[in-house]
Amino acid sequence: MNMREFEQTIKTSATPVIVDVWAPWCLPCRATKPLLEELAREYEGEVAFLAVNADESPEVARAFKVMAIPTLLIFEQGELTQRLVGAQSPGTYKTLFARLAGETSAETAATPAIAPGERLLRLGAAALLFTIALAQGVWWLGAIAAGMAFWGVYDRCPLWRTIQSRLWRA
């Protein structure tokens, strides 16, 4: 797909468009592709899904400064509004499609962006690192532990969501 075809597809879409920039040699891309395609079928007519092979369409990847794959580019009303870099949890993808489709059901709202086991692992590692920082008196290790703890709960922080949405619009 060349850049002109891509822009035409994005500009003429009546629904939000999720663009998956991927490559066949990318293992995380191959792992997330079936889930994204399943969600695209589930939300057909409400959210458009477009897969762009970065090897076959490098001009598209270059135009949107895609530095890593997989990358999801989210377009609403023809404008790039959000970018997700790297493989995400199934809950993150489900929440993204549901939000773009205009769903606000309790089930969608209750779907965590981070799986409970993953959240527990992140918070546990942060607690362990913080304990080591306190025992050794190393302040910078405590700062890293605080960052890890935030990494375990960032999806529940309204301030972070506001900042993130404004960053991707810029």
PDB file of C-alpha atoms in Angstrom:
ATOM      1  CA  MET A   1       0.000   0.000   0.000  1.00  0.00           C
ATOM      2  CA  ASN A   2       1.470   3.329  -0.992  1.00  0.00           C
ATOM      3  CA  MET A   3       1.100   6.539   0.988  1.00  0.00           C
ATOM      4  CA  ARG A   4      -1.624   7.976  -1.252  1.00  0.00           C
ATOM      5  CA  GLU A   5      -3.814   4.864  -0.904  1.00  0.00           C
ATOM      6  CA  PHE A   6      -3.208   4.853   2.839  1.00  0.00           C
ATOM      7  CA  GLU A   7      -4.197   8.507   3.276  1.00  0.00           C
ATOM      8  CA  GLN A   8      -7.279   8.004   1.097  1.00  0.00           C
ATOM      9  CA  THR A   9      -8.382   5.030   3.215  1.00  0.00           C
ATOM     10  CA  ILE A  10      -7.914   6.954   6.467  1.00  0.00           C
ATOM     11  CA  LYS A  11      -9.568  10.181   5.284  1.00  0.00           C
ATOM     12  CA  THR A  12     -12.635   8.499   3.765  1.00  0.00           C
ATOM     13  CA  SER A  13     -13.378   6.157   6.661  1.00  0.00           C
ATOM     14  CA  ALA A  14     -16.635   6.955   8.438  1.00  0.00           C
ATOM     15  CA  THR A  15     -15.430   5.056  11.508  1.00  0.00           C
ATOM     16  CA  PRO A  16     -12.269   5.236  13.627  1.00  0.00           C
ATOM     17  CA  VAL A  17      -9.375   3.315  12.054  1.00  0.00           C
ATOM     18  CA  ILE A  18      -6.843   1.135  13.850  1.00  0.00           C
ATOM     19  CA  VAL A  19      -3.717   0.606  11.754  1.00  0.00           C
ATOM     20  CA  ASP A  20      -1.471  -2.299  12.731  1.00  0.00           C
ATOM     21  CA  VAL A  21       2.073  -1.704  11.460  1.00  0.00           C
ATOM     22  CA  TRP A  22       3.672  -5.143  11.487  1.00  0.00           C
ATOM     23  CA  ALA A  23       6.185  -7.392   9.715  1.00  0.00           C
ATOM     24  CA  PRO A  24       6.060 -11.138   9.053  1.00  0.00           C
ATOM     25  CA  TRP A  25       9.425 -11.752  10.766  1.00  0.00           C
ATOM     26  CA  CYS A  26       8.301 -10.027  14.002  1.00  0.00           C
ATOM     27  CA  LEU A  27       7.327 -12.586  16.667  1.00  0.00           C
ATOM     28  CA  PRO A  28       5.241 -10.181  18.813  1.00  0.00           C
ATOM     29  CA  CYS A  29       3.423  -9.126  15.617  1.00  0.00           C
ATOM     30  CA  ARG A  30       2.564 -12.732  14.818  1.00  0.00           C
ATOM     31  CA  ALA A  31       1.396 -13.274  18.401  1.00  0.00           C
ATOM     32  CA  THR A  32      -0.975 -10.276  18.435  1.00  0.00           C
ATOM     33  CA  LYS A  33      -2.254 -10.562  14.858  1.00  0.00           C
ATOM     34  CA  PRO A  34      -4.934 -13.250  15.529  1.00  0.00           C
ATOM     35  CA  LEU A  35      -6.356 -11.279  18.473  1.00  0.00           C
ATOM     36  CA  LEU A  36      -6.458  -8.024  16.504  1.00  0.00           C
ATOM     37  CA  GLU A  37      -8.126  -9.744  13.545  1.00  0.00           C
ATOM     38  CA  GLU A  38     -10.701 -11.340  15.869  1.00  0.00           C
ATOM     39  CA  LEU A  39     -11.498  -7.949  17.432  1.00  0.00           C
ATOM     40  CA  ALA A  40     -11.684  -6.386  13.953  1.00  0.00           C
ATOM     41  CA  ARG A  41     -14.331  -8.972  12.992  1.00  0.00           C
ATOM     42  CA  GLU A  42     -16.196  -8.415  16.276  1.00  0.00           C
ATOM     43  CA  TYR A  43     -16.283  -4.623  15.793  1.00  0.00           C
ATOM     44  CA  GLU A  44     -16.754  -4.643  12.009  1.00  0.00           C
ATOM     45  CA  GLY A  45     -18.768  -1.621  10.929  1.00  0.00           C
ATOM     46  CA  GLU A  46     -17.905   0.275  14.115  1.00  0.00           C
ATOM     47  CA  VAL A  47     -14.104   0.306  13.908  1.00  0.00           C
ATOM     48  CA  ALA A  48     -12.056  -0.143  10.731  1.00  0.00           C
ATOM     49  CA  PHE A  49      -8.904  -2.256  10.954  1.00  0.00           C
ATOM     50  CA  LEU A  50      -6.009  -1.994   8.546  1.00  0.00           C
ATOM     51  CA  ALA A  51      -2.824  -4.085   8.658  1.00  0.00           C
ATOM     52  CA  VAL A  52       0.204  -2.454   7.026  1.00  0.00           C
ATOM     53  CA  ASN A  53       3.290  -4.568   6.405  1.00  0.00           C
ATOM     54  CA  ALA A  54       6.243  -2.298   7.273  1.00  0.00           C
ATOM     55  CA  ASP A  55       8.509  -4.157   4.828  1.00  0.00           C
ATOM     56  CA  GLU A  56       6.111  -3.699   1.901  1.00  0.00           C
ATOM     57  CA  SER A  57       5.031  -0.132   2.802  1.00  0.00           C
ATOM     58  CA  PRO A  58       8.071   1.567   4.353  1.00  0.00           C
ATOM     59  CA  GLU A  59       6.833   5.028   3.320  1.00  0.00           C
ATOM     60  CA  VAL A  60       3.796   4.652   5.609  1.00  0.00           C
ATOM     61  CA  ALA A  61       5.996   3.576   8.520  1.00  0.00           C
ATOM     62  CA  ARG A  62       8.393   6.450   7.845  1.00  0.00           C
ATOM     63  CA  ALA A  63       5.635   9.053   7.525  1.00  0.00           C
ATOM     64  CA  PHE A  64       4.293   8.216  10.985  1.00  0.00           C
ATOM     65  CA  LYS A  65       7.752   7.758  12.542  1.00  0.00           C
ATOM     66  CA  VAL A  66       7.204   4.098  13.409  1.00  0.00           C
ATOM     67  CA  MET A  67      10.457   3.076  15.090  1.00  0.00           C
ATOM     68  CA  ALA A  68       9.359  -0.279  16.524  1.00  0.00           C
ATOM     69  CA  ILE A  69       6.848  -2.922  15.614  1.00  0.00           C
ATOM     70  CA  PRO A  70       4.194  -3.865  16.323  1.00  0.00           C
ATOM     71  CA  THR A  71       2.780  -0.345  16.455  1.00  0.00           C
ATOM     72  CA  LEU A  72      -0.903   0.519  16.413  1.00  0.00           C
ATOM     73  CA  LEU A  73      -1.842   3.904  14.977  1.00  0.00           C
ATOM     74  CA  ILE A  74      -5.342   5.061  15.922  1.00  0.00           C
ATOM     75  CA  PHE A  75      -7.057   7.534  13.615  1.00  0.00           C
ATOM     76  CA  GLU A  76     -10.289   9.309  14.473  1.00  0.00           C
ATOM     77  CA  GLN A  77     -11.910  11.582  11.884  1.00  0.00           C
ATOM     78  CA  GLY A  78      -8.808  11.238   9.715  1.00  0.00           C
ATOM     79  CA  GLU A  79      -6.386  12.425  12.418  1.00  0.00           C
ATOM     80  CA  LEU A  80      -3.836  10.391  14.375  1.00  0.00           C
ATOM     81  CA  THR A  81      -5.051  10.455  17.992  1.00  0.00           C
ATOM     82  CA  GLN A  82      -3.135   7.652  19.675  1.00  0.00           C
ATOM     83  CA  ARG A  83      -0.191   5.306  19.214  1.00  0.00           C
ATOM     84  CA  LEU A  84       0.489   2.002  20.975  1.00  0.00           C
ATOM     85  CA  VAL A  85       4.005   0.623  20.593  1.00  0.00           C
ATOM     86  CA  GLY A  86       4.827  -3.005  21.293  1.00  0.00           C
ATOM     87  CA  ALA A  87       2.660  -5.987  22.064  1.00  0.00           C
ATOM     88  CA  GLN A  88      -0.102  -5.144  24.548  1.00  0.00           C
ATOM     89  CA  SER A  89      -2.310  -7.264  26.777  1.00  0.00           C
ATOM     90  CA  PRO A  90      -5.563  -8.637  25.336  1.00  0.00           C
ATOM     91  CA  GLY A  91      -7.446  -6.370  27.757  1.00  0.00           C
ATOM     92  CA  THR A  92      -5.741  -3.298  26.313  1.00  0.00           C
ATOM     93  CA  TYR A  93      -6.731  -4.233  22.768  1.00  0.00           C
ATOM     94  CA  LYS A  94     -10.312  -5.077  23.790  1.00  0.00           C
ATOM     95  CA  THR A  95     -10.653  -1.773  25.674  1.00  0.00           C
ATOM     96  CA  LEU A  96      -9.251   0.149  22.700  1.00  0.00           C
ATOM     97  CA  PHE A  97     -11.701  -1.361  20.206  1.00  0.00           C
ATOM     98  CA  ALA A  98     -14.621  -0.939  22.628  1.00  0.00           C
ATOM     99  CA  ARG A  99     -13.755   2.718  23.322  1.00  0.00           C
ATOM    100  CA  LEU A 100     -13.473   3.525  19.631  1.00  0.00           C
ATOM    101  CA  ALA A 101     -16.796   1.776  18.980  1.00  0.00           C
ATOM    102  CA  GLY A 102     -18.403   4.010  21.620  1.00  0.00           C
ATOM    103  CA  GLU A 103     -19.062   1.253  24.142  1.00  0.00           C
ATOM    104  CA  THR A 104     -19.269   2.250  27.780  1.00  0.00           C
ATOM    105  CA  SER A 105     -20.643  -0.978  29.193  1.00  0.00           C
ATOM    106  CA  ALA A 106     -19.678  -2.146  32.659  1.00  0.00           C
ATOM    107  CA  GLU A 107     -17.924  -5.176  31.157  1.00  0.00           C
ATOM    108  CA  THR A 108     -15.685  -3.017  28.974  1.00  0.00           C
ATOM    109  CA  ALA A 109     -14.981  -0.579  31.791  1.00  0.00           C
ATOM    110  CA  ALA A 110     -14.086  -3.453  34.096  1.00  0.00           C
ATOM    111  CA  THR A 111     -11.579  -4.982  31.655  1.00  0.00           C
ATOM    112  CA  PRO A 112      -8.161  -4.143  33.061  1.00  0.00           C
ATOM    113  CA  ALA A 113      -5.472  -2.966  30.657  1.00  0.00           C
ATOM    114  CA  ILE A 114      -2.966  -4.992  32.659  1.00  0.00           C
ATOM    115  CA  ALA A 115      -3.732  -8.614  33.500  1.00  0.00           C
ATOM    116  CA  PRO A 116      -4.016  -9.224  37.275  1.00  0.00           C
ATOM    117  CA  GLY A 117      -1.051 -11.618  37.310  1.00  0.00           C
ATOM    118  CA  GLU A 118       1.096  -9.151  35.417  1.00  0.00           C
ATOM    119  CA  ARG A 119       0.063  -6.337  37.783  1.00  0.00           C
ATOM    120  CA  LEU A 120       0.942  -8.478  40.804  1.00  0.00           C
ATOM    121  CA  LEU A 121       4.320  -9.366  39.314  1.00  0.00           C
ATOM    122  CA  ARG A 122       5.151  -5.701  38.653  1.00  0.00           C
ATOM    123  CA  LEU A 123       4.090  -4.567  42.118  1.00  0.00           C
ATOM    124  CA  GLY A 124       5.876  -7.483  43.790  1.00  0.00           C
ATOM    125  CA  ALA A 125       9.114  -6.717  41.958  1.00  0.00           C
ATOM    126  CA  ALA A 126       8.780  -3.046  42.918  1.00  0.00           C
ATOM    127  CA  ALA A 127       8.224  -3.938  46.585  1.00  0.00           C
ATOM    128  CA  LEU A 128      11.253  -6.230  46.584  1.00  0.00           C
ATOM    129  CA  LEU A 129      13.431  -3.594  44.934  1.00  0.00           C
ATOM    130  CA  PHE A 130      12.201  -0.930  47.374  1.00  0.00           C
ATOM    131  CA  THR A 131      13.027  -3.214  50.316  1.00  0.00           C
ATOM    132  CA  ILE A 132      16.552  -3.691  48.972  1.00  0.00           C
ATOM    133  CA  ALA A 133      16.877   0.075  48.438  1.00  0.00           C
ATOM    134  CA  LEU A 134      15.874   0.754  52.054  1.00  0.00           C
ATOM    135  CA  ALA A 135      18.181  -1.927  53.426  1.00  0.00           C
ATOM    136  CA  GLN A 136      21.158  -0.688  51.419  1.00  0.00           C
ATOM    137  CA  GLY A 137      20.354   3.027  51.720  1.00  0.00           C
ATOM    138  CA  VAL A 138      20.512   3.542  47.957  1.00  0.00           C
ATOM    139  CA  TRP A 139      18.112   6.364  47.058  1.00  0.00           C
ATOM    140  CA  TRP A 140      18.269   5.923  43.273  1.00  0.00           C
ATOM    141  CA  LEU A 141      17.228   2.281  43.624  1.00  0.00           C
ATOM    142  CA  GLY A 142      14.185   3.500  45.562  1.00  0.00           C
ATOM    143  CA  ALA A 143      13.358   5.849  42.680  1.00  0.00           C
ATOM    144  CA  ILE A 144      13.518   2.937  40.240  1.00  0.00           C
ATOM    145  CA  ALA A 145      11.254   0.935  42.575  1.00  0.00           C
ATOM    146  CA  ALA A 146       8.741   3.804  42.600  1.00  0.00           C
ATOM    147  CA  GLY A 147       8.780   3.834  38.792  1.00  0.00           C
ATOM    148  CA  MET A 148       8.189   0.079  38.745  1.00  0.00           C
ATOM    149  CA  ALA A 149       5.283   0.448  41.174  1.00  0.00           C
ATOM    150  CA  PHE A 150       3.737   3.097  38.917  1.00  0.00           C
ATOM    151  CA  TRP A 151       4.230   0.725  35.978  1.00  0.00           C
ATOM    152  CA  GLY A 152       1.979  -1.698  37.848  1.00  0.00           C
ATOM    153  CA  VAL A 153      -0.901   0.773  38.321  1.00  0.00           C
ATOM    154  CA  TYR A 154      -0.540   3.386  35.560  1.00  0.00           C
ATOM    155  CA  ASP A 155      -3.638   2.175  33.709  1.00  0.00           C
ATOM    156  CA  ARG A 156      -5.786   3.154  36.704  1.00  0.00           C
ATOM    157  CA  CYS A 157      -4.371   6.672  37.002  1.00  0.00           C
ATOM    158  CA  PRO A 158      -6.675   9.327  35.470  1.00  0.00           C
ATOM    159  CA  LEU A 159      -3.896  11.922  35.410  1.00  0.00           C
ATOM    160  CA  TRP A 160      -1.675   9.578  33.382  1.00  0.00           C
ATOM    161  CA  ARG A 161      -4.503   8.868  30.890  1.00  0.00           C
ATOM    162  CA  THR A 162      -5.021  12.610  30.389  1.00  0.00           C
ATOM    163  CA  ILE A 163      -1.317  13.271  29.883  1.00  0.00           C
ATOM    164  CA  GLN A 164      -0.945  10.293  27.545  1.00  0.00           C
ATOM    165  CA  SER A 165      -3.872  11.301  25.352  1.00  0.00           C
ATOM    166  CA  ARG A 166      -2.465  14.829  24.993  1.00  0.00           C
ATOM    167  CA  LEU A 167       1.022  13.550  24.204  1.00  0.00           C
ATOM    168  CA  TRP A 168      -0.218  11.432  21.303  1.00  0.00           C
ATOM    169  CA  ARG A 169      -2.201  14.297  19.797  1.00  0.00           C
ATOM    170  CA  ALA A 170       0.929  16.435  19.548  1.00  0.00           C
TER     171      ALA A 170
END
